[in-house]
mmCIF file of C-alpha atoms and ligand atoms in Angstrom:
data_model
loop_
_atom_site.group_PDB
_atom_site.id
_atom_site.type_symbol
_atom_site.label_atom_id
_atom_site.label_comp_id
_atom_site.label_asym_id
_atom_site.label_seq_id
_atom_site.Cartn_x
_atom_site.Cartn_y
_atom_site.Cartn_z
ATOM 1 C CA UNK T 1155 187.344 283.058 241.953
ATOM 2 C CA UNK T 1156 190.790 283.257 243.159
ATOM 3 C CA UNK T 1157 192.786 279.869 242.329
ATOM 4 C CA UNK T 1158 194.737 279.353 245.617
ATOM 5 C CA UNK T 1159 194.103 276.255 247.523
ATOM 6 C CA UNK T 1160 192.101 278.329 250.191
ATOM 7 C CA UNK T 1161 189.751 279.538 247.851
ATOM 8 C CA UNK T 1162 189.375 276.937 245.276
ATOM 9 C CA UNK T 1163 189.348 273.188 244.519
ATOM 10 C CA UNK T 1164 188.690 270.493 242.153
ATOM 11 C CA UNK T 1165 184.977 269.281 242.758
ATOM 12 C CA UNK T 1166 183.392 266.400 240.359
ATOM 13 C CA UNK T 1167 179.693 266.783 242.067
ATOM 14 C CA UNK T 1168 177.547 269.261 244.357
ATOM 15 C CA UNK T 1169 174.813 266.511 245.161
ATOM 16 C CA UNK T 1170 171.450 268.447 246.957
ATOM 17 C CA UNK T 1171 169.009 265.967 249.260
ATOM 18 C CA UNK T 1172 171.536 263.405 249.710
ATOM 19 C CA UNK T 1173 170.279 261.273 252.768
ATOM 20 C CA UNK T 1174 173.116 258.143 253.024
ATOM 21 C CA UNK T 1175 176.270 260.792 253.958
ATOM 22 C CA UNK T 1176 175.086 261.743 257.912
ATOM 23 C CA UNK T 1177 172.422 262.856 259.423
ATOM 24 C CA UNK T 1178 169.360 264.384 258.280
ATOM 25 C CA UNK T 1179 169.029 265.968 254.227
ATOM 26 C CA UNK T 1180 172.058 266.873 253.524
ATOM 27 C CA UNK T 1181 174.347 268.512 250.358
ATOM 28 C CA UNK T 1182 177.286 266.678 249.658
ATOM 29 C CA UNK T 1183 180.371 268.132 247.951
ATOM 30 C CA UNK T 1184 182.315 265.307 246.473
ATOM 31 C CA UNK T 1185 185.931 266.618 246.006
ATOM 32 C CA UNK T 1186 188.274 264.914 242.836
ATOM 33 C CA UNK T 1187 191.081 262.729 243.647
ATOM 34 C CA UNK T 1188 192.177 259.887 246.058
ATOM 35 C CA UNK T 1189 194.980 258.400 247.103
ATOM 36 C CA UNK T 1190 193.768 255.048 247.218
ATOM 37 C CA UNK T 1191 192.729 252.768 244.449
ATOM 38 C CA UNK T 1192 190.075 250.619 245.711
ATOM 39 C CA UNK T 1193 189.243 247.686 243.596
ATOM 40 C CA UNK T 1194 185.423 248.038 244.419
ATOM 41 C CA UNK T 1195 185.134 251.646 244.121
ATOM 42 C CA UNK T 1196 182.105 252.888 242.817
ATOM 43 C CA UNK T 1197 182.950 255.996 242.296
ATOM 44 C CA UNK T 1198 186.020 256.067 239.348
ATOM 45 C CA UNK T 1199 185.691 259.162 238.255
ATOM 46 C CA UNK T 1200 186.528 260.646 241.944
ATOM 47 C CA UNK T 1201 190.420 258.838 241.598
ATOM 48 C CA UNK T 1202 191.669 260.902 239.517
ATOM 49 C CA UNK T 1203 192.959 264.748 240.759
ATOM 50 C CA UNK T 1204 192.384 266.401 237.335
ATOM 51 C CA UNK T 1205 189.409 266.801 235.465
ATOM 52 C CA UNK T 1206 188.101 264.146 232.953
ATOM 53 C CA UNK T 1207 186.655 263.768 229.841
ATOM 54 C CA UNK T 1208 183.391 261.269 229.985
ATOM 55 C CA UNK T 1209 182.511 259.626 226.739
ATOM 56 C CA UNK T 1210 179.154 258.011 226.017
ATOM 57 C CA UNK T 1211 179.251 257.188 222.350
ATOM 58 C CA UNK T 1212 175.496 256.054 222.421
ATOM 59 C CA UNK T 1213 174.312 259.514 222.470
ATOM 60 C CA UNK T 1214 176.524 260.471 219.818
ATOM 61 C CA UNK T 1215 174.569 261.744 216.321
ATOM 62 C CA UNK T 1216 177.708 262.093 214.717
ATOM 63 C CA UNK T 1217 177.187 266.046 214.316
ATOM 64 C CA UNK T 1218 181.110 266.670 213.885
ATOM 65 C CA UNK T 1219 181.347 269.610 216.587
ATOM 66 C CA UNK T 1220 184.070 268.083 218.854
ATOM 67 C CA UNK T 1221 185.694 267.424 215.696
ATOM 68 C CA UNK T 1222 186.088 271.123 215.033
ATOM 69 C CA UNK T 1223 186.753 271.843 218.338
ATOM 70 C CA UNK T 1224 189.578 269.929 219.264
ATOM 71 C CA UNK T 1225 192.833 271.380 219.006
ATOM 72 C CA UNK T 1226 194.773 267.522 219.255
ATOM 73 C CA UNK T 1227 192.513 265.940 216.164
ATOM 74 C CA UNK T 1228 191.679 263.239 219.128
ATOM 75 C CA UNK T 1229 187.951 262.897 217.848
ATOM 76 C CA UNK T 1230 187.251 261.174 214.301
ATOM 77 C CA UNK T 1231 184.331 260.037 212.722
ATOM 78 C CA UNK T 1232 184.274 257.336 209.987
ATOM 79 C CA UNK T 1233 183.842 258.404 206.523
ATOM 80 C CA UNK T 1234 182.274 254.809 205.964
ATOM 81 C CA UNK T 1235 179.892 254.016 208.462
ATOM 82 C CA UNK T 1236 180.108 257.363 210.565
ATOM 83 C CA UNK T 1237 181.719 255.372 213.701
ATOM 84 C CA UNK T 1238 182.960 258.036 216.366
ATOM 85 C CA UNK T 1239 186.434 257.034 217.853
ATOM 86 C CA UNK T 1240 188.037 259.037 220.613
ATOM 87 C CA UNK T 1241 191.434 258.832 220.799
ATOM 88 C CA UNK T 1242 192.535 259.544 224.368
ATOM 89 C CA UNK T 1243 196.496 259.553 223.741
ATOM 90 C CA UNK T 1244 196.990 263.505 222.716
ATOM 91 C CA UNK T 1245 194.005 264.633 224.775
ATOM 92 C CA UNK T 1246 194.955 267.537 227.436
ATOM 93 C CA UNK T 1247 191.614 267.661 229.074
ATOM 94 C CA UNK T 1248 191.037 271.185 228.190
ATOM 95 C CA UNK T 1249 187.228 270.426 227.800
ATOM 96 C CA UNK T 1250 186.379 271.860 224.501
ATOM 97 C CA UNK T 1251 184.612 269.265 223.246
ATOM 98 C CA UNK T 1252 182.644 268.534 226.086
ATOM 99 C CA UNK T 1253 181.493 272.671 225.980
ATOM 100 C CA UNK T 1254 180.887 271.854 222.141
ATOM 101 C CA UNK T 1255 178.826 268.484 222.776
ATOM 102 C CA UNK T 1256 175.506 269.224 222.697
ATOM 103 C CA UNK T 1257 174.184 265.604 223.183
ATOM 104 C CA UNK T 1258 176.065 264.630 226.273
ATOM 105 C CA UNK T 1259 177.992 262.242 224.539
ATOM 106 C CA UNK T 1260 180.918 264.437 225.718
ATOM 107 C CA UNK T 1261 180.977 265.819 228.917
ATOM 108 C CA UNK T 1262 183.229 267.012 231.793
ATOM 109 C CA UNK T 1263 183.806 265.460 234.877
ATOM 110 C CA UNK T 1264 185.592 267.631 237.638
ATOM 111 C CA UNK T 1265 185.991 271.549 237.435
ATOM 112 C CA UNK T 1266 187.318 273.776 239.421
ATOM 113 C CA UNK T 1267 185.414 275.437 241.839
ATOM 114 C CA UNK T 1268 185.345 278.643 244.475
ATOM 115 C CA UNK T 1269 184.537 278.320 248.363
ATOM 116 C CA UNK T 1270 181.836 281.000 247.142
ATOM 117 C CA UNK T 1271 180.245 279.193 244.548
ATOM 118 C CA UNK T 1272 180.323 276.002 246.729
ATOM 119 C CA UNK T 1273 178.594 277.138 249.755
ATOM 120 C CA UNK T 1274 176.345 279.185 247.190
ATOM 121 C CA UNK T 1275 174.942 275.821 246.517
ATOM 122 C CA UNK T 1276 175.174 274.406 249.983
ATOM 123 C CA UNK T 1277 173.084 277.512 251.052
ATOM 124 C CA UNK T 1278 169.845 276.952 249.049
ATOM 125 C CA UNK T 1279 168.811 274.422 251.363
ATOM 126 C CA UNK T 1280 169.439 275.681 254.563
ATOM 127 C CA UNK T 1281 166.222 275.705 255.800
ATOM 128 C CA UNK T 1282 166.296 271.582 254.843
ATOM 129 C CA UNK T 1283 168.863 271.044 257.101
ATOM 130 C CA UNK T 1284 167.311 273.157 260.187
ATOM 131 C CA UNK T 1285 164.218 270.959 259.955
ATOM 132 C CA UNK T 1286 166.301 267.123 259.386
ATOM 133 C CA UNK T 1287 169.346 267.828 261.536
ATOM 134 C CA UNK T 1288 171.093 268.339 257.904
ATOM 135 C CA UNK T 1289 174.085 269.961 256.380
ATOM 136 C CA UNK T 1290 176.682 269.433 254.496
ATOM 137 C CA UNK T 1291 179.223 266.888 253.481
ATOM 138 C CA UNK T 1292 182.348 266.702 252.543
ATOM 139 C CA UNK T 1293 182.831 263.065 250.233
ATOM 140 C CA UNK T 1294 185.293 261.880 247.461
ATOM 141 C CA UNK T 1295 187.474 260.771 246.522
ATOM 142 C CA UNK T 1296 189.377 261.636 249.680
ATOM 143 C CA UNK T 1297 188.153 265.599 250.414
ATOM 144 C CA UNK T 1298 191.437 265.690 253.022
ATOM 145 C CA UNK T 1299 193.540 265.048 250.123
ATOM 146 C CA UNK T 1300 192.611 268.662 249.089
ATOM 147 C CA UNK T 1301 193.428 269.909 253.094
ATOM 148 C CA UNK T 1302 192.870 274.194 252.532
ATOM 149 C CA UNK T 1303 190.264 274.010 250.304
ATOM 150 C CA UNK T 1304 188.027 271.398 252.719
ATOM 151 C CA UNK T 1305 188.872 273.285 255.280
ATOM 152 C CA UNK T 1306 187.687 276.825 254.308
ATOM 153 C CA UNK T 1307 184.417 274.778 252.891
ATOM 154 C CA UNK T 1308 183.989 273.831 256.680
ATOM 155 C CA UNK T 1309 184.528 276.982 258.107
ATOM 156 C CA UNK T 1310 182.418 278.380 255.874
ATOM 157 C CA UNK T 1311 179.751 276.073 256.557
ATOM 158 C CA UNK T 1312 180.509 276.495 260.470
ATOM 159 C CA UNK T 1313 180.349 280.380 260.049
ATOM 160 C CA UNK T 1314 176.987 279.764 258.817
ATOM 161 C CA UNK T 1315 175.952 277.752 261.870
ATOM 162 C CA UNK T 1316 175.138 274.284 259.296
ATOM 163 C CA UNK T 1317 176.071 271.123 260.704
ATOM 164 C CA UNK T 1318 179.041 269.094 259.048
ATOM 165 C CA UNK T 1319 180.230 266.068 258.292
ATOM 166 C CA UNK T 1320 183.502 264.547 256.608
ATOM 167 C CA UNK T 1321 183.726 261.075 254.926
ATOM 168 C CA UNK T 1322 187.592 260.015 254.826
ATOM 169 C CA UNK T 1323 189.169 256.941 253.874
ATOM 170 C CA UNK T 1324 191.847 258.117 256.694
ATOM 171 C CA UNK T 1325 194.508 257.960 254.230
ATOM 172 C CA UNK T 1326 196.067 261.528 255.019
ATOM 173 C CA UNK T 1327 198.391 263.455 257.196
ATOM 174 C CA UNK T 1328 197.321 263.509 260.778
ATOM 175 C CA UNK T 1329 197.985 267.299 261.109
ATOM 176 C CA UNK T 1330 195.539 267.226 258.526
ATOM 177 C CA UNK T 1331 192.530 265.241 260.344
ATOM 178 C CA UNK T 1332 193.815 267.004 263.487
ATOM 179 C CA UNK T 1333 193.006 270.266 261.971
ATOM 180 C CA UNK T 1334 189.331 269.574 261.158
ATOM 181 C CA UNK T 1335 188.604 268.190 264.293
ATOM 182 C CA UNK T 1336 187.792 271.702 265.106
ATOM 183 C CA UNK T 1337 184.934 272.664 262.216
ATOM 184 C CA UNK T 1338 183.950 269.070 261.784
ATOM 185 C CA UNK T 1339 180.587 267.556 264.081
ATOM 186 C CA UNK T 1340 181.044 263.851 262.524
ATOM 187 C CA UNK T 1341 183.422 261.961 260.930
ATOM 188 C CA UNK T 1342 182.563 259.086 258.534
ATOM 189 C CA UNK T 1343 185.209 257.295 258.738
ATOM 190 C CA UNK T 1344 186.334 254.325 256.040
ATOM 191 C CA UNK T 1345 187.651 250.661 256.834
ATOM 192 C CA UNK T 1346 187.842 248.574 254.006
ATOM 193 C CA UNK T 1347 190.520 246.109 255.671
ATOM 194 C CA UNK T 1348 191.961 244.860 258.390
ATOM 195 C CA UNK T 1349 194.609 242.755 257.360
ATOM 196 C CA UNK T 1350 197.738 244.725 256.413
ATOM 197 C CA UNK T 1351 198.576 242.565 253.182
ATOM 198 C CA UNK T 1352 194.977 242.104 251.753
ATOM 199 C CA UNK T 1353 194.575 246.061 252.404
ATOM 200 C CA UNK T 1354 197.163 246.389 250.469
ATOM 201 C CA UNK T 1355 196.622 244.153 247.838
ATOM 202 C CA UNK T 1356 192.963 245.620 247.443
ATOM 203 C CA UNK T 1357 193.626 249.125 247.614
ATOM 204 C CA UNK T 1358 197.271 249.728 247.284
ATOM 205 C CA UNK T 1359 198.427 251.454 250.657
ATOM 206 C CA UNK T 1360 198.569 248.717 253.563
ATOM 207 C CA UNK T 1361 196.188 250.511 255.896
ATOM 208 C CA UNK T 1362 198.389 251.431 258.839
ATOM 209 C CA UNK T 1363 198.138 254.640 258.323
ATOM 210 C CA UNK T 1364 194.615 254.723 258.213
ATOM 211 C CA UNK T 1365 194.505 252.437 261.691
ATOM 212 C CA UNK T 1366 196.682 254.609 263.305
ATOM 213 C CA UNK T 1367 194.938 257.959 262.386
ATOM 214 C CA UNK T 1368 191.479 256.500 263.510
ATOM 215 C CA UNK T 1369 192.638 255.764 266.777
ATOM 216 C CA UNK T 1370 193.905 259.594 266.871
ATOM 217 C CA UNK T 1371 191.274 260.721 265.765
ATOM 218 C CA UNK T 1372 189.070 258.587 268.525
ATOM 219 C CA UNK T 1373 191.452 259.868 270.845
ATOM 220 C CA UNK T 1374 190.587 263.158 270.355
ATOM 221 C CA UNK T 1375 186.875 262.745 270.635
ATOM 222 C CA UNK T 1376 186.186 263.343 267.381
ATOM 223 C CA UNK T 1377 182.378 261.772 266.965
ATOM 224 C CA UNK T 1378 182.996 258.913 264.151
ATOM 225 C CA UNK T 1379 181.104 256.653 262.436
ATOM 226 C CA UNK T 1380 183.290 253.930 261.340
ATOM 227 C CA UNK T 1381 182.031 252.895 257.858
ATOM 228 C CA UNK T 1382 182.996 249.445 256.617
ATOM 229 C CA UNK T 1383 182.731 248.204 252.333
ATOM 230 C CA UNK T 1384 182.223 244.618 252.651
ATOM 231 C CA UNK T 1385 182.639 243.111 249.341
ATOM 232 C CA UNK T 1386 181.878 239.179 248.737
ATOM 233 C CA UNK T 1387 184.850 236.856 248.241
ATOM 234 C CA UNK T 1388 187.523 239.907 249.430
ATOM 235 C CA UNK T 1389 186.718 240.925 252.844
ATOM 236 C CA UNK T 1390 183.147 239.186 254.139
ATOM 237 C CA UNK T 1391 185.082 236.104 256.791
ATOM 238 C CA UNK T 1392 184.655 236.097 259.728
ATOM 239 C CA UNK T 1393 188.268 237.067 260.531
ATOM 240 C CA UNK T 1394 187.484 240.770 259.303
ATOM 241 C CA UNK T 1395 184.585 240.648 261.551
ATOM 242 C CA UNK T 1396 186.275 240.140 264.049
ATOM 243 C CA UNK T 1397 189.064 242.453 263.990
ATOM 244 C CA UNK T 1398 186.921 245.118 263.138
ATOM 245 C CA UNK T 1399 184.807 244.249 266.397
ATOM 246 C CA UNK T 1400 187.636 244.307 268.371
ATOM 247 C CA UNK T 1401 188.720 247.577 267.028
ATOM 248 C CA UNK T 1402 185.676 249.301 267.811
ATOM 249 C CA UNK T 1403 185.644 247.929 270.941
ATOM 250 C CA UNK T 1404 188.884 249.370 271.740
ATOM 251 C CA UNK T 1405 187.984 252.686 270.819
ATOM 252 C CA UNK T 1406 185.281 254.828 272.782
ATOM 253 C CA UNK T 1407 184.294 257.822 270.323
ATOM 254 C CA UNK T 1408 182.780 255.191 267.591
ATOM 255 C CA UNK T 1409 178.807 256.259 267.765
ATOM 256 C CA UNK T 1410 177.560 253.908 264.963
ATOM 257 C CA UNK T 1411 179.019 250.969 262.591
ATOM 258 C CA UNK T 1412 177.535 250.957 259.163
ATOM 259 C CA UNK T 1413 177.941 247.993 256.630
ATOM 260 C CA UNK T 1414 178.484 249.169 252.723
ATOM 261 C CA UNK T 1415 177.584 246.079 251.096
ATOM 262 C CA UNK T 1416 179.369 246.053 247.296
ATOM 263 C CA UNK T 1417 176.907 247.107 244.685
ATOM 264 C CA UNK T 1418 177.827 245.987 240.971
ATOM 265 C CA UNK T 1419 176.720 249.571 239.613
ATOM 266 C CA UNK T 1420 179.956 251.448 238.340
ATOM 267 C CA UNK T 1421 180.955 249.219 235.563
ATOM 268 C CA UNK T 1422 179.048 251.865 233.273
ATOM 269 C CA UNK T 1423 181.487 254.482 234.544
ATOM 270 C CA UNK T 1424 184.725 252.980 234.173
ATOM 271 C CA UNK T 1425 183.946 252.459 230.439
ATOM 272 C CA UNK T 1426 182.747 255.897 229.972
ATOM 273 C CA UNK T 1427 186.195 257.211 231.238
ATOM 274 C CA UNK T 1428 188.066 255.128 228.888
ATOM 275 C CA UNK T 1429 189.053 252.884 231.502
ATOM 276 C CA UNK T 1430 188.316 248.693 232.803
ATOM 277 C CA UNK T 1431 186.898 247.844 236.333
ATOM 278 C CA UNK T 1432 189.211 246.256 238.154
ATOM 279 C CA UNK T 1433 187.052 243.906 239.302
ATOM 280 C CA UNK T 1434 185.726 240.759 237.919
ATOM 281 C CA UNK T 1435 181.973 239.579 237.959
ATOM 282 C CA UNK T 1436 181.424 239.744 242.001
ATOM 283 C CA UNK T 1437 177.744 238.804 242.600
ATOM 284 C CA UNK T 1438 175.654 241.557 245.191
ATOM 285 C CA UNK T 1439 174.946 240.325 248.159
ATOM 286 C CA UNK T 1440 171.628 239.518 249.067
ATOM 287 C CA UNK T 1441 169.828 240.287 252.014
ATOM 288 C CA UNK T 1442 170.217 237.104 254.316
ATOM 289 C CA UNK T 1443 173.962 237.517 253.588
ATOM 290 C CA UNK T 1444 174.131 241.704 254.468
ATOM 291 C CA UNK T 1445 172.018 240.672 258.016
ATOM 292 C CA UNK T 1446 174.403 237.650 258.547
ATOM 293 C CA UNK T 1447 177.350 240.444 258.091
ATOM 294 C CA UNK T 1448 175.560 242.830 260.527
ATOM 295 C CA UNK T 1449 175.452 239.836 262.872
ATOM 296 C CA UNK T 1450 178.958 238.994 262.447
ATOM 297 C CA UNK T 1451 180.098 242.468 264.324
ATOM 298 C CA UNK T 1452 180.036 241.787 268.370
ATOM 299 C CA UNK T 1453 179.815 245.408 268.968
ATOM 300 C CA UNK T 1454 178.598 247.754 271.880
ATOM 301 C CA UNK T 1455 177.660 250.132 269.765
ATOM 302 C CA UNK T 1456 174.382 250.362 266.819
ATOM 303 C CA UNK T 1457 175.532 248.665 263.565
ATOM 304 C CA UNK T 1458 173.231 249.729 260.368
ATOM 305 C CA UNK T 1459 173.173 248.307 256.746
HETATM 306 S S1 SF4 A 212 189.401 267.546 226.128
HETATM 307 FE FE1 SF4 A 212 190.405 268.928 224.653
HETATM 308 S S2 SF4 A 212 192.153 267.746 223.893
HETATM 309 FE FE2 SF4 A 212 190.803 266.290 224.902
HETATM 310 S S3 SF4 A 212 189.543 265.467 223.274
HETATM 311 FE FE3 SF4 A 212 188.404 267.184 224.158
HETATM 312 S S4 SF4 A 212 188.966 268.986 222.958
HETATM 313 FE FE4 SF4 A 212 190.448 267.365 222.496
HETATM 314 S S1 SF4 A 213 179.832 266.765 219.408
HETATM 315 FE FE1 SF4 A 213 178.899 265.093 220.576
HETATM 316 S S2 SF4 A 213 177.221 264.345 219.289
HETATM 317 FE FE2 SF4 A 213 178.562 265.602 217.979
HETATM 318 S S3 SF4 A 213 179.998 264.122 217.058
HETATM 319 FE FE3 SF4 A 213 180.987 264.903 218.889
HETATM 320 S S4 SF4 A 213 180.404 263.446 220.490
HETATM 321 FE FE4 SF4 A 213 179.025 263.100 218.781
#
């Protein structure tokens, strides 16, 4: 595997069968790193552009193996009562005690992968996607945010006549988005906010960008489904609803709205990265309250939970 951007990226899941990322069964190819930092995201170990070290001290047995494997002396169990503490402040991620974990109370999140070895994956379930209208997807983190590496994956993909699909917060370079618009059959495009200040405040960019490149994008006729987190207490008034029916109404390339309603589920993964969810306790919506959010956007077009 060459390591040029062309040929290689960071990837932190392949996921086969997927059926929520586009049409039909699909593989999705979640790419590591993001420029935003979502306070509801679900997915915390796709923020960060290196690899990570995942630590799950319940299945630790207390074997001693990432002990002797660690060049930095960041693991150490108790003498006492055998309690395993990871010290994260020397670690260099180089992944040797995750290879020397044979528990999974270690493990390695995000490697390094070749265009090769991706589509080897995406390959196996070709004949899948012939039968469902499948193919593959590119998800995150934000996959533009590694631009030559997505982009061979799609060409790739396109080569091999499989249908494709991006999901993008919008939160890149035009050029970028610009140059998929070629290899890529449907965009799945992110709007968490529509106020400039709360977009801010929940994700720390203010969203213009991300306004302006989906009107570009529309412009282009790029096919789009405009995907929309709606998380209780931050961004369900009516307000929101509005502007984002408004938007969509504006724009003539959106096929399909389709409300994300927040799910509490991640908490588990923020610890297991060393790390605290941002969020408080938010309660998950319940059903009357997604359909009452569904109603809430006056659109011409289909809106789906
Ligand atoms: S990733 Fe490397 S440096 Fe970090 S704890 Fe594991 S072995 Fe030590
Ligand atoms: S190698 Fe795994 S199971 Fe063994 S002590 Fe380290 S974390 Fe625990």
């Amino acid at each position: 595997m060459g390591d040029n951007p062309q040929s290689a990226g960071t990837v932190f899941d392949v996921q086969r069968f997927s059926l929520h990322d586009g049409p039909g069964i699909r593989t999705t190819v979640f790419l590591k790193g993001c420029p935003l930092r979502c306070l509801w995201c679900h997915n915390p170990e796709s923020i960060d552009f290196r690899p990570e070290i995942g630590w799950r001290p319940e299945h630790c047995t207390g074997c001693g193996a990432c002990i002797e494997a660690c060049p930095e002396g960041c693991h150490q169990l108790s003498q006492e009562d055998s309690h395993h503490r990871f010290d994260r402040a020397d670690c260099t991620r180089c992944g040797r005690c995750a290879e020397a974990c044979a528990f999974g109370a270690l493990t390695r999140i995000g490697k390094r992968m070749g265009v090769d070895e991706v589509m080897t994956e995406v390959l196996k379930d070709r004949a899948y996607y012939k039968t469902s209208g499948g193919g593959l997807t590119l998800s995150g983190g934000e996959p533009l945010a590694q631009p030559e590496f997505a982009e061979a994956l799609l060409s790739a993909a396109r080569s091999e006549g499989i249908h494709t699909a991006v999901e993008t917060s919008g939160q890149v370079r035009f050029q970028t988005l610009e140059n998929m618009v070629e290899l890529t059959d449907l965009f799945l495009f992110d709007l968490k906010e529509t106020d400039p200040a709360r977009h801010e405040t929940y994700s720390g960019m203010d969203g213009q960008l991300i306004r302006e490149n989906l009107q570009r994008l529309n412009a282009l006729g790029a096919d789009i489904i405009l995907r929309c987190p709606i998380i209780p207490t931050l961004n369900d008034r009516p307000g929101h609803f509005a502007q984002i029916s408004d938007l969509v109404n504006s724009l003539s390339h959106i096929r399909e709205v389709h409300v994300m309603p927040y799910h509490p589920f991640a908490s588990h993964k923020y610890s297991e990265l060393g790390k605290s969810a941002p969020l408080g306790r938010i309660e998950a919506p319940d059903e009357p309250q997604k359909k009452q959010w569904v109603h809430a956007l006056k659109v011409s077009c289909p809106v789906h939970i």
